[in-house]
PDB file of C-alpha atoms in Angstrom:
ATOM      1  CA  UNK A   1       0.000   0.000   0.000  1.00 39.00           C
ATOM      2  CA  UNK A   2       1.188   3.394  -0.820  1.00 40.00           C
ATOM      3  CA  UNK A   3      -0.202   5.578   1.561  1.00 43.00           C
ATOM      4  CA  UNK A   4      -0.829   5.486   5.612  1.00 55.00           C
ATOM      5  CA  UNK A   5      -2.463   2.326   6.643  1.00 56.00           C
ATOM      6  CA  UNK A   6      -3.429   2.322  10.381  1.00 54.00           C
ATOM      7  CA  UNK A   7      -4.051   1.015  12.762  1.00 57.00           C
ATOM      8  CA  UNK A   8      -2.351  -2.834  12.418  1.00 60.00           C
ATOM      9  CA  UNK A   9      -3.661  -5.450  15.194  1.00 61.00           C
ATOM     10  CA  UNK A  10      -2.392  -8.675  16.150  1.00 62.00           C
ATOM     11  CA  UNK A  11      -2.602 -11.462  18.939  1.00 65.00           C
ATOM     12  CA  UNK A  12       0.184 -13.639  18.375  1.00 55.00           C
ATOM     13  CA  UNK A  13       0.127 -15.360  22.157  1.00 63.00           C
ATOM     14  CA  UNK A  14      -2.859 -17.212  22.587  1.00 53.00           C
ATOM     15  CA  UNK A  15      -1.365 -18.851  25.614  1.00 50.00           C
ATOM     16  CA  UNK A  16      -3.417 -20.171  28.231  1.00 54.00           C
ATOM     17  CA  UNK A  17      -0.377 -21.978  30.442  1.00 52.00           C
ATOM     18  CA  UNK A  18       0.713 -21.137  33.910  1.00 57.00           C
ATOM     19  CA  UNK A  19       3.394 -18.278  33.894  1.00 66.00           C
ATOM     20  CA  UNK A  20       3.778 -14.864  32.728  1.00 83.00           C
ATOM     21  CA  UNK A  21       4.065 -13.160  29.118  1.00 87.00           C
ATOM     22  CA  UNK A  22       7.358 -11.029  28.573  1.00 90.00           C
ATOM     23  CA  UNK A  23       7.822  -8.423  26.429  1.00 92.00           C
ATOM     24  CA  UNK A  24      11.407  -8.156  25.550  1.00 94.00           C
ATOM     25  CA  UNK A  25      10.860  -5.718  22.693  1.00 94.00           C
ATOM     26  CA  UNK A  26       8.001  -3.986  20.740  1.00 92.00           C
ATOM     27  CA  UNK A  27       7.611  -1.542  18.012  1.00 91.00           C
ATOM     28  CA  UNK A  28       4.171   0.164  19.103  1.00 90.00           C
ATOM     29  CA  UNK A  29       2.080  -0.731  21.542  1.00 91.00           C
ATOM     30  CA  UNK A  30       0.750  -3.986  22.565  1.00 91.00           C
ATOM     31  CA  UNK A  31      -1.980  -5.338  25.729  1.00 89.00           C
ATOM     32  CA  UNK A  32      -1.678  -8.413  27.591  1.00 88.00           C
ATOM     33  CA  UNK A  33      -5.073  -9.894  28.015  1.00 84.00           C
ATOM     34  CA  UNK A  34      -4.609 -12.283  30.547  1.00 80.00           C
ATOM     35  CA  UNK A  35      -8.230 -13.719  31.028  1.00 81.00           C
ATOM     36  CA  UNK A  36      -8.274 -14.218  27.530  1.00 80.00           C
ATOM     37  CA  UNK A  37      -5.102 -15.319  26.892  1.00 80.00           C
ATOM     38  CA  UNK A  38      -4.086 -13.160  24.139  1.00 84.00           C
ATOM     39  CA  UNK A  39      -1.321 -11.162  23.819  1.00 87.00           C
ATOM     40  CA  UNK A  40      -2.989  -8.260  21.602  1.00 87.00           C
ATOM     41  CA  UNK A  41      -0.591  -5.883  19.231  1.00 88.00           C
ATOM     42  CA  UNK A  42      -0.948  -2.600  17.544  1.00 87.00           C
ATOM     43  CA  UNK A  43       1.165  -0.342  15.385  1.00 85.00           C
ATOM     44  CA  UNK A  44      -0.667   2.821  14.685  1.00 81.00           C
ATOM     45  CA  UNK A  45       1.121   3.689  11.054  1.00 80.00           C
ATOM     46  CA  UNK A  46       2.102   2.028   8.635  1.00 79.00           C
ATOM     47  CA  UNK A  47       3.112   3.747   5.468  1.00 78.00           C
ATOM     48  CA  UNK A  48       5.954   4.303   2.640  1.00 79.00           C
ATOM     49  CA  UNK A  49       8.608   5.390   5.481  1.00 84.00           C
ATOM     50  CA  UNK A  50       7.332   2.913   8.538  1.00 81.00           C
ATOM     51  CA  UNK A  51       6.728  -0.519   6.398  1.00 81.00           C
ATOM     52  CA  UNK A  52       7.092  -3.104   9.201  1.00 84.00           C
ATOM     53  CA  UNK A  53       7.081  -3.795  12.861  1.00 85.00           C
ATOM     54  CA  UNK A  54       8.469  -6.418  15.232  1.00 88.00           C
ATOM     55  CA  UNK A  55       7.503  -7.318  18.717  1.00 89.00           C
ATOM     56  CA  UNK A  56       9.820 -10.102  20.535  1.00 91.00           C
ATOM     57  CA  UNK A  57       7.982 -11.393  23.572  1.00 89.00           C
ATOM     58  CA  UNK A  58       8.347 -15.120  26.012  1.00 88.00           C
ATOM     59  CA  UNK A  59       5.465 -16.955  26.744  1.00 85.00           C
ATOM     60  CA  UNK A  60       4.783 -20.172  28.337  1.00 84.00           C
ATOM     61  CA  UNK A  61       3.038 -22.935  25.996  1.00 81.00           C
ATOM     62  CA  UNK A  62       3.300 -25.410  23.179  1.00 82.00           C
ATOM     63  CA  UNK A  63       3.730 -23.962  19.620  1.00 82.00           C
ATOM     64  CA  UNK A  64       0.072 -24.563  18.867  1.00 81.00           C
ATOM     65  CA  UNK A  65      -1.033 -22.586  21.294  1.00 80.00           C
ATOM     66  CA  UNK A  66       0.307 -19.390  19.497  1.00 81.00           C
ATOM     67  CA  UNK A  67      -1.619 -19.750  16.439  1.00 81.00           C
ATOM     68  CA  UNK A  68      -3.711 -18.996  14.528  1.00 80.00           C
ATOM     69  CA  UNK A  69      -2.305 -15.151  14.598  1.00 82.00           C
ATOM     70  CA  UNK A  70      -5.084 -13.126  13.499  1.00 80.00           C
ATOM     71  CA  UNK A  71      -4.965  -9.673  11.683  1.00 80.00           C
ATOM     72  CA  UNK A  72      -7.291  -6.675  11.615  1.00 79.00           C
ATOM     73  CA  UNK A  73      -6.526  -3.293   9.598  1.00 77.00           C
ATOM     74  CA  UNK A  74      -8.075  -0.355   7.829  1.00 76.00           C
ATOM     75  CA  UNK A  75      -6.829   1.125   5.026  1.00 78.00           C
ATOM     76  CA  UNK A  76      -7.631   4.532   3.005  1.00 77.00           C
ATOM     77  CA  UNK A  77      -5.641   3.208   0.356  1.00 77.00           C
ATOM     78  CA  UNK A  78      -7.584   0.650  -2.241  1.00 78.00           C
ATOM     79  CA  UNK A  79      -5.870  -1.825  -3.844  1.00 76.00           C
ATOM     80  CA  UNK A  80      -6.862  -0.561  -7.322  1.00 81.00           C
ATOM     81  CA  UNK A  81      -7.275   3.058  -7.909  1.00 80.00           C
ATOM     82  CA  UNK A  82     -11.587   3.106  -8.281  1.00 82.00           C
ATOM     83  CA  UNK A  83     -13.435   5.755  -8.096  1.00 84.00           C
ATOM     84  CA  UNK A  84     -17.159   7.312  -9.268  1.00 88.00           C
ATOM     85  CA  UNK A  85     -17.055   9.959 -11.377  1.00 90.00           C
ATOM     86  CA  UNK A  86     -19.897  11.039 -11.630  1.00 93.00           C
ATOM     87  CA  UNK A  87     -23.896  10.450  -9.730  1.00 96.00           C
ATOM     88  CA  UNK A  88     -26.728  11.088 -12.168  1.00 97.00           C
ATOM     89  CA  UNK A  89     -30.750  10.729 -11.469  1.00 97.00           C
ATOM     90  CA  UNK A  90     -31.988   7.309 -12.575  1.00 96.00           C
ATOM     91  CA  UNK A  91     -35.317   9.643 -13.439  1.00 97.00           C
ATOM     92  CA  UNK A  92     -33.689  12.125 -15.758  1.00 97.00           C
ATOM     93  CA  UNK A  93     -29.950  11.791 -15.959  1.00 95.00           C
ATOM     94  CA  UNK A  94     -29.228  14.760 -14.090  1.00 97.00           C
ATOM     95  CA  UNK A  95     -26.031  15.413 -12.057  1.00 97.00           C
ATOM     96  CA  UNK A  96     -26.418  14.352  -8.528  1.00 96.00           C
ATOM     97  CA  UNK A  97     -24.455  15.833  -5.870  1.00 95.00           C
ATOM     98  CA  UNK A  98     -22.252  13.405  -4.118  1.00 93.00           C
ATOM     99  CA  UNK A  99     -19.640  12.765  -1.783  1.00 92.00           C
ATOM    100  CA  UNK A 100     -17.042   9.742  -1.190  1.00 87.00           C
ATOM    101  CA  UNK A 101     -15.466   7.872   1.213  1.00 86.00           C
ATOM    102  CA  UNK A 102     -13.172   4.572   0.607  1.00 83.00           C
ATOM    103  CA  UNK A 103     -11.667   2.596   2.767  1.00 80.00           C
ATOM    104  CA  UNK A 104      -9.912  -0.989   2.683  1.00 80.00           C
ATOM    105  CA  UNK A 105     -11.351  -3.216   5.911  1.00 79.00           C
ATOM    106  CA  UNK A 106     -10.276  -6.484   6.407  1.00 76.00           C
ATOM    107  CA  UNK A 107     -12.988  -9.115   7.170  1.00 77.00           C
ATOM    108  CA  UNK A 108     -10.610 -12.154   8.353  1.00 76.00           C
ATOM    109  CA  UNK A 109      -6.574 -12.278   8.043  1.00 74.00           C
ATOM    110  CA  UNK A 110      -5.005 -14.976  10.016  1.00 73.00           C
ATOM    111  CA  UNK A 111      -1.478 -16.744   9.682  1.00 74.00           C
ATOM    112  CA  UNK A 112      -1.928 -20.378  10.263  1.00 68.00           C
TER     113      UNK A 112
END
């Protein structure tokens, strides 16, 4: 994507063991949710100059336990540059006035 995409989500510890989740490093912010057992994630821009993130964290549990990591985002950016040009009356073909808003939102992203 070419312009600002934000925010970026992610729970990448689903752990449910005994024992504590460290955080060794993260770019952004990030929530432990201990009654859930998810470790939840969030970088609030990414764009041209900030493309990634990385979050190193310890976690009790067996590798299974850690996935599926799940993904949400919203985008202003489309994939395809689409846009209406023009609203006209289905009555007499006249101009309509019109505004419009696009945005990209992801229904289900997960890493299996």
């Amino acid at each position: 994507m070419q312009s600002e995409d934000s925010p970026v989500f992610g729970n990448p510890c689903s752990s449910h063991g005994s024992g504590s989740v460290v955080v060794n490093e993260c770019d952004g912010d990030y929530h432990h949710d201990s009654r859930r057992g998810v470790l939840e994630w969030q970088l609030p821009l990414i764009d041209v100059s900030n493309k990634s993130g990385s979050m190193e964290f310890s976690a009790p549990g067996r590798p299974n336990d850690f996935y599926p990591v799940q993904v949400q985002f919203v985008s202003k950016t489309l994939y395809c540059d689409m846009r209406v040009v023009n609203v006209v009356s289905v009555d007499d073909e006249s101009p309509v006035k019109h505004s419009l808003n696009t945005y990209l939102i992801v229904d289900k992203y997960e890493v299996i």
